[in-house]
XYZ file of C-alpha atoms in Angstrom:
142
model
C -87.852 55.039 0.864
C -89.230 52.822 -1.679
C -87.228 49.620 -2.620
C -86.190 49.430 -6.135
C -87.583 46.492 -8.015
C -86.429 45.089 -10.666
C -88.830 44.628 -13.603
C -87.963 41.284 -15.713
C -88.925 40.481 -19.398
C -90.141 37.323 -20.223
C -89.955 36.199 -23.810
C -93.599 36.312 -24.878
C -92.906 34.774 -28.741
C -93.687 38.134 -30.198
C -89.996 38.655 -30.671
C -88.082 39.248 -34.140
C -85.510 36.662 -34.907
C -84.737 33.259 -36.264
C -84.577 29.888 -34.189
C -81.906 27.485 -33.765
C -83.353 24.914 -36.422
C -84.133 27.948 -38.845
C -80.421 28.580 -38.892
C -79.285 24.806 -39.348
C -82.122 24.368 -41.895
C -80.793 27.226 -44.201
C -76.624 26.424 -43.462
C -77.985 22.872 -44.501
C -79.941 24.654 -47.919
C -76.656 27.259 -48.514
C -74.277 24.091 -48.450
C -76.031 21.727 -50.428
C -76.472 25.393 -53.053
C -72.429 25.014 -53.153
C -71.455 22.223 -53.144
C -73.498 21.665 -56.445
C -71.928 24.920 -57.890
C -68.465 23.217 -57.000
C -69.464 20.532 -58.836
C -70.467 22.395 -61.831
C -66.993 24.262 -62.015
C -65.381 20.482 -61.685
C -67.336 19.486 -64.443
C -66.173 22.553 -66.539
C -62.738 22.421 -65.568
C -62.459 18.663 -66.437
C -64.420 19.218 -69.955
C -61.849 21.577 -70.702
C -59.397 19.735 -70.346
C -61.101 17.093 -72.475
C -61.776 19.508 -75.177
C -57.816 20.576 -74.954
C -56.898 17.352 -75.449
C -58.997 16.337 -78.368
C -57.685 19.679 -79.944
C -54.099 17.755 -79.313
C -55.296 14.851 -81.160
C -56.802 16.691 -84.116
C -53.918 18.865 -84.487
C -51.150 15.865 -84.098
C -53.434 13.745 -87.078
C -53.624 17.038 -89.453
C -49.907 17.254 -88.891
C -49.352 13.569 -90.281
C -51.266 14.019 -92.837
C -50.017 17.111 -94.077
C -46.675 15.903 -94.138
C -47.759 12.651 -96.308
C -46.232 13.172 -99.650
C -43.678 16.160 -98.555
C -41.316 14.283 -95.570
C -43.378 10.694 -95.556
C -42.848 8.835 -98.993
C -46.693 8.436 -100.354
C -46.005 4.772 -100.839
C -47.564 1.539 -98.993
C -46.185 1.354 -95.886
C -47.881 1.843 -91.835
C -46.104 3.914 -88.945
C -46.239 4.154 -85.886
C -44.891 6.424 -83.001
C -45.820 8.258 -79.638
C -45.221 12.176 -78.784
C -43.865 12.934 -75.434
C -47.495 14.691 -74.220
C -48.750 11.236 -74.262
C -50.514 10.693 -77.649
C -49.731 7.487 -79.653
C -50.253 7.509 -83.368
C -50.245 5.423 -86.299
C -50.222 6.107 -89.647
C -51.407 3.562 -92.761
C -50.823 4.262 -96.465
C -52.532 1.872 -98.924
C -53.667 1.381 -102.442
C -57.287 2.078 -102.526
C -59.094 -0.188 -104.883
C -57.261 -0.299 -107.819
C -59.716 0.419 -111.206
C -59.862 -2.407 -113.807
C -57.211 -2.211 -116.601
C -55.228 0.507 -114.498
C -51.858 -1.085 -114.967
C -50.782 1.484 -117.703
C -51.690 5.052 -115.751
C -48.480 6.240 -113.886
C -50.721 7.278 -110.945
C -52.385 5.325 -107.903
C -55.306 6.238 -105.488
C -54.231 5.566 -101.868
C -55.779 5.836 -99.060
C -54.236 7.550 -96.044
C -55.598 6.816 -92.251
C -54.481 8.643 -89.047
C -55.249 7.464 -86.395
C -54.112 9.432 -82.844
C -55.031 7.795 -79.329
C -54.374 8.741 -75.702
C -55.757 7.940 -72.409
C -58.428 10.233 -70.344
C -57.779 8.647 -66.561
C -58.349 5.288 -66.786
C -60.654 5.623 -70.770
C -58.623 5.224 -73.724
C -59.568 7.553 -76.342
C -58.715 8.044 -79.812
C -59.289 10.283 -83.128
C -59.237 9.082 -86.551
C -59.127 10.759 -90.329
C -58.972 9.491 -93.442
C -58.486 10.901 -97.047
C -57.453 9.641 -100.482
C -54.634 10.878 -102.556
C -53.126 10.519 -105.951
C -49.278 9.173 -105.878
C -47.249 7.448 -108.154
C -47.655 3.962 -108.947
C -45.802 1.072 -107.319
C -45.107 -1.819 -109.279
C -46.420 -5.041 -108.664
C -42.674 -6.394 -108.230
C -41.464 -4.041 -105.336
């Protein structure tokens, strides 16, 4: 009878496969990949909300000033107030630059500024418009 022997393998290098530092190398590579695409979608999400909030402002200001001459007098006068999703606004009514010898026309040119700020974090920001409209003359005695 023969003995059996047993026949080991050595590793000759020849083999298919990765190494230990191959692997770290690329789980380094694949998180450094996504943790810059997390960063993007951050970005996004936050410039959203920017943008949503600008719309806000924009929308709050075109409201004022739509409502100048209808429920707010046209007359000289500033106002101020605050909405309850954080914007503060303030609206100015003024005579713009009256024309020589105007005292006789029953009209005036005013100017009417918006202006609509809130705070992003820490930043204030703020949106402003501005427009001129014909309304009725205020006499110099009021």
């Amino acid at each position: 009878m023969t003995p059996a022997t047993a026949e080991v393998k050595h590793a000759d290098g020849d083999d298919a496969g990765f190494t230990l530092v191959e692997i770290l190398v690329a789980l380094a590579m694949l998180s450094v990949g996504l943790a810059l695409v997390m960063s993007l979608f951050s970005t996004g999400l936050s410039r959203t909300g920017m943008a949503e909030r600008v719309a806000g402002a924009v929308a709050l200001a075109q409201s004022l000033m739509a409502q100048v001459g209808n429920s707010i007098p046209l007359r000289t006068e500033t106002r101020d107030g605050a909405e309850a999703n954080g914007y503060r606004w303030r609206l100015a009514m003024q005579p713009y630059r009256p024309a020589p010898n105007s005292d006789a026309r029953p009209v005036e040119l005013y100017q009417i500024s918006v202006q609509v700020g809130w705070l992003e974090g820490q930043d204030p920001r703020s949106y402003a418009l501005s427009t001129l409209r014909l309304g009725p003359r205020v006499s110099k005695s009021q």
